[in-house]
Amino acid sequence: MPPISLVVNGRTVSVAVDGDMPLLDVLRNHLGLTGTKFGCGLEQCGCCMVLIDGRPEKSCGKAVSTLAGKEILTIEGLGTPAHPHPLQQAFLDEQAGQCGYCLAGILISAKALLDSNPRPLRRQIAEALDENICRCGSHIRILRAVERAAEQMSQEGVSQ
Ligand code: FES
Ligand code: FES
């Protein structure tokens, strides 16, 4: 099987896997990027959300063969513990996570939103996160955290 090239978090990688393999499995099992989570495997929970060429997509339902040359951003590419993205910092500040299992997907969806709409209304944030399920019920804190990040980024003129 010919290797498939992807650009993951700014780095070009080549993977020799079955082309039908979901991107999620490639990220977790072949590239060691375990921040993106498996929830349902049925494109219904949003745990596995990544950006593909800037658009939020569920990686559990994307065959890797369809993604050659695409730019993929996972939670590992968003920020680091030493230099968190403003969204990550805001989620910490608002204590928006409980178990945390949903958060990688939610942060990715929120990044896509703020990239296209830096000052969203609460209704627009809720719509953007509509495909991300949080089983812990942290929804209100999550909404507040996205608002907080948007405010901070606009004050600082941050574009990340
Ligand atoms: S694991 Fe992909 S949407 Fe649930
Ligand atoms: S914080 Fe537990 S599922 Fe969202």
Tab-separated table of C-alpha atoms and ligand atoms in Angstrom:
chain	number	residue	atom	x	y	z
A	1	MET	CA	0.000	0.000	0.000
A	2	PRO	CA	1.463	3.344	-1.015
A	3	PRO	CA	2.106	5.762	1.825
A	4	ILE	CA	-0.284	8.676	2.285
A	5	SER	CA	1.112	12.124	3.081
A	6	LEU	CA	-0.667	14.464	5.449
A	7	VAL	CA	0.297	17.733	7.086
A	8	VAL	CA	-0.443	17.277	10.772
A	9	ASN	CA	0.037	20.225	13.110
A	10	GLY	CA	2.332	21.830	10.549
A	11	ARG	CA	4.501	18.757	10.027
A	12	THR	CA	4.398	16.612	6.903
A	13	VAL	CA	3.987	12.954	7.778
A	14	SER	CA	3.707	9.862	5.649
A	15	VAL	CA	1.694	6.868	6.804
A	16	ALA	CA	1.623	3.412	5.255
A	17	VAL	CA	-1.793	2.202	6.334
A	18	ASP	CA	-4.967	0.815	4.787
A	19	GLY	CA	-6.580	3.751	2.989
A	20	ASP	CA	-9.936	2.927	4.569
A	21	MET	CA	-8.546	3.473	8.043
A	22	PRO	CA	-10.292	6.364	9.799
A	23	LEU	CA	-8.144	9.441	10.342
A	24	LEU	CA	-8.813	9.107	14.081
A	25	ASP	CA	-7.069	5.724	14.190
A	26	VAL	CA	-4.142	7.063	12.183
A	27	LEU	CA	-3.731	9.984	14.567
A	28	ARG	CA	-4.011	7.923	17.740
A	29	ASN	CA	-2.408	4.621	16.778
A	30	HIS	CA	0.152	5.563	14.152
A	31	LEU	CA	1.140	9.129	14.993
A	32	GLY	CA	0.843	8.960	18.782
A	33	LEU	CA	-1.562	11.909	18.900
A	34	THR	CA	-3.922	10.600	21.551
A	35	GLY	CA	-5.453	13.950	22.491
A	36	THR	CA	-8.188	13.388	19.926
A	37	LYS	CA	-10.660	10.976	21.493
A	38	PHE	CA	-12.774	8.052	20.364
A	39	GLY	CA	-16.310	8.434	21.643
A	40	CYS	CA	-18.979	6.847	19.476
A	41	GLY	CA	-17.136	6.040	16.251
A	42	LEU	CA	-20.364	6.935	14.456
A	43	GLU	CA	-19.876	10.674	13.781
A	44	GLN	CA	-22.366	11.548	16.478
A	45	CYS	CA	-20.503	12.833	19.536
A	46	GLY	CA	-17.796	15.192	18.298
A	47	CYS	CA	-15.052	13.813	20.585
A	48	CYS	CA	-12.878	13.176	17.563
A	49	MET	CA	-13.174	16.613	15.956
A	50	VAL	CA	-10.098	17.974	14.156
A	51	LEU	CA	-9.632	20.795	11.685
A	52	ILE	CA	-9.121	19.644	8.115
A	53	ASP	CA	-8.016	22.551	5.950
A	54	GLY	CA	-9.499	24.808	8.620
A	55	ARG	CA	-12.901	23.138	8.808
A	56	PRO	CA	-14.066	21.149	11.840
A	57	GLU	CA	-14.570	17.503	10.879
A	58	LYS	CA	-15.176	14.280	12.770
A	59	SER	CA	-12.072	12.210	12.248
A	60	CYS	CA	-13.738	8.879	13.102
A	61	GLY	CA	-15.612	8.964	9.808
A	62	LYS	CA	-12.902	10.175	7.437
A	63	ALA	CA	-10.976	7.553	5.494
A	64	VAL	CA	-7.342	8.599	5.465
A	65	SER	CA	-7.067	7.925	1.727
A	66	THR	CA	-9.369	10.923	1.098
A	67	LEU	CA	-7.065	13.282	2.963
A	68	ALA	CA	-3.768	13.148	1.074
A	69	GLY	CA	-2.064	16.535	1.225
A	70	LYS	CA	-4.652	17.996	3.605
A	71	GLU	CA	-3.700	20.159	6.576
A	72	ILE	CA	-4.902	18.705	9.839
A	73	LEU	CA	-4.907	20.417	13.202
A	74	THR	CA	-5.383	18.347	16.343
A	75	ILE	CA	-5.548	19.473	19.941
A	76	GLU	CA	-1.787	18.899	20.204
A	77	GLY	CA	-1.295	21.646	17.626
A	78	LEU	CA	-3.426	24.183	19.467
A	79	GLY	CA	-1.227	24.955	22.428
A	80	THR	CA	1.072	23.433	25.005
A	81	PRO	CA	0.933	23.313	28.813
A	82	ALA	CA	3.624	26.005	28.843
A	83	HIS	CA	1.953	28.091	26.128
A	84	PRO	CA	-1.748	27.323	26.098
A	85	HIS	CA	-3.979	28.738	23.406
A	86	PRO	CA	-6.298	31.437	24.851
A	87	LEU	CA	-9.170	28.993	24.482
A	88	GLN	CA	-7.351	26.419	26.582
A	89	GLN	CA	-6.509	29.049	29.200
A	90	ALA	CA	-10.113	30.228	29.284
A	91	PHE	CA	-11.362	26.664	29.779
A	92	LEU	CA	-8.974	26.347	32.717
A	93	ASP	CA	-10.006	29.709	34.135
A	94	GLU	CA	-13.714	28.852	33.895
A	95	GLN	CA	-13.106	25.283	35.105
A	96	ALA	CA	-15.108	24.226	32.096
A	97	GLY	CA	-14.022	20.591	32.119
A	98	GLN	CA	-15.165	17.848	34.424
A	99	CYS	CA	-13.963	14.502	33.070
A	100	GLY	CA	-12.419	16.344	30.113
A	101	TYR	CA	-13.167	13.629	27.578
A	102	CYS	CA	-15.137	15.912	25.267
A	103	LEU	CA	-12.814	18.880	25.499
A	104	ALA	CA	-10.388	18.214	22.648
A	105	GLY	CA	-13.292	18.133	20.226
A	106	ILE	CA	-14.969	21.133	21.789
A	107	LEU	CA	-11.792	23.212	21.736
A	108	ILE	CA	-11.282	22.382	18.060
A	109	SER	CA	-14.862	23.360	17.207
A	110	ALA	CA	-14.458	26.552	19.223
A	111	LYS	CA	-11.239	27.412	17.425
A	112	ALA	CA	-12.955	27.016	14.069
A	113	LEU	CA	-15.701	29.338	15.263
A	114	LEU	CA	-13.356	32.056	16.533
A	115	ASP	CA	-11.267	31.842	13.363
A	116	SER	CA	-14.342	32.793	11.323
A	117	ASN	CA	-16.216	34.875	13.903
A	118	PRO	CA	-13.953	36.432	16.541
A	119	ARG	CA	-16.807	37.849	18.647
A	120	PRO	CA	-19.653	35.354	18.463
A	121	LEU	CA	-22.938	35.730	20.301
A	122	ARG	CA	-23.735	33.047	22.855
A	123	ARG	CA	-26.320	31.634	20.468
A	124	GLN	CA	-23.674	31.352	17.757
A	125	ILE	CA	-21.295	29.568	20.140
A	126	ALA	CA	-24.027	27.092	21.050
A	127	GLU	CA	-24.738	26.494	17.361
A	128	ALA	CA	-21.035	25.965	16.598
A	129	LEU	CA	-20.790	23.395	19.408
A	130	ASP	CA	-24.047	21.694	18.522
A	131	GLU	CA	-22.297	18.566	17.260
A	132	ASN	CA	-20.126	18.202	20.367
A	133	ILE	CA	-21.674	16.218	23.200
A	134	CYS	CA	-20.556	16.812	26.789
A	135	ARG	CA	-21.893	14.012	28.917
A	136	CYS	CA	-20.839	15.767	32.125
A	137	GLY	CA	-23.191	18.650	31.411
A	138	SER	CA	-20.550	21.386	31.557
A	139	HIS	CA	-22.330	23.325	28.855
A	140	ILE	CA	-22.784	26.634	30.650
A	141	ARG	CA	-19.146	26.795	31.726
A	142	ILE	CA	-18.047	25.807	28.228
A	143	LEU	CA	-20.080	28.632	26.711
A	144	ARG	CA	-18.608	31.061	29.233
A	145	ALA	CA	-15.103	29.857	28.472
A	146	VAL	CA	-15.490	30.441	24.735
A	147	GLU	CA	-16.862	33.924	25.431
A	148	ARG	CA	-13.940	34.610	27.745
A	149	ALA	CA	-11.409	33.482	25.134
A	150	ALA	CA	-13.074	35.572	22.441
A	151	GLU	CA	-12.975	38.634	24.654
A	152	GLN	CA	-9.361	38.104	25.620
A	153	MET	CA	-8.237	37.439	22.060
A	154	SER	CA	-9.985	40.515	20.727
A	155	GLN	CA	-8.496	42.690	23.494
A	156	GLU	CA	-5.027	41.402	22.765
A	157	GLY	CA	-5.467	41.292	19.012
A	158	VAL	CA	-4.588	37.624	19.127
A	159	SER	CA	-5.001	35.601	15.960
A	160	GLN	CA	-4.089	31.943	16.531
B	1	FES	S1	-15.993	9.418	17.951
B	1	FES	FE1	-16.249	10.577	16.161
B	1	FES	S2	-18.129	11.595	16.425
B	1	FES	FE2	-17.993	10.273	18.157
B	2	FES	S1	-16.343	17.340	30.588
B	2	FES	FE1	-16.911	15.231	30.682
B	2	FES	S2	-17.855	14.844	28.759
B	2	FES	FE2	-17.511	16.970	28.784
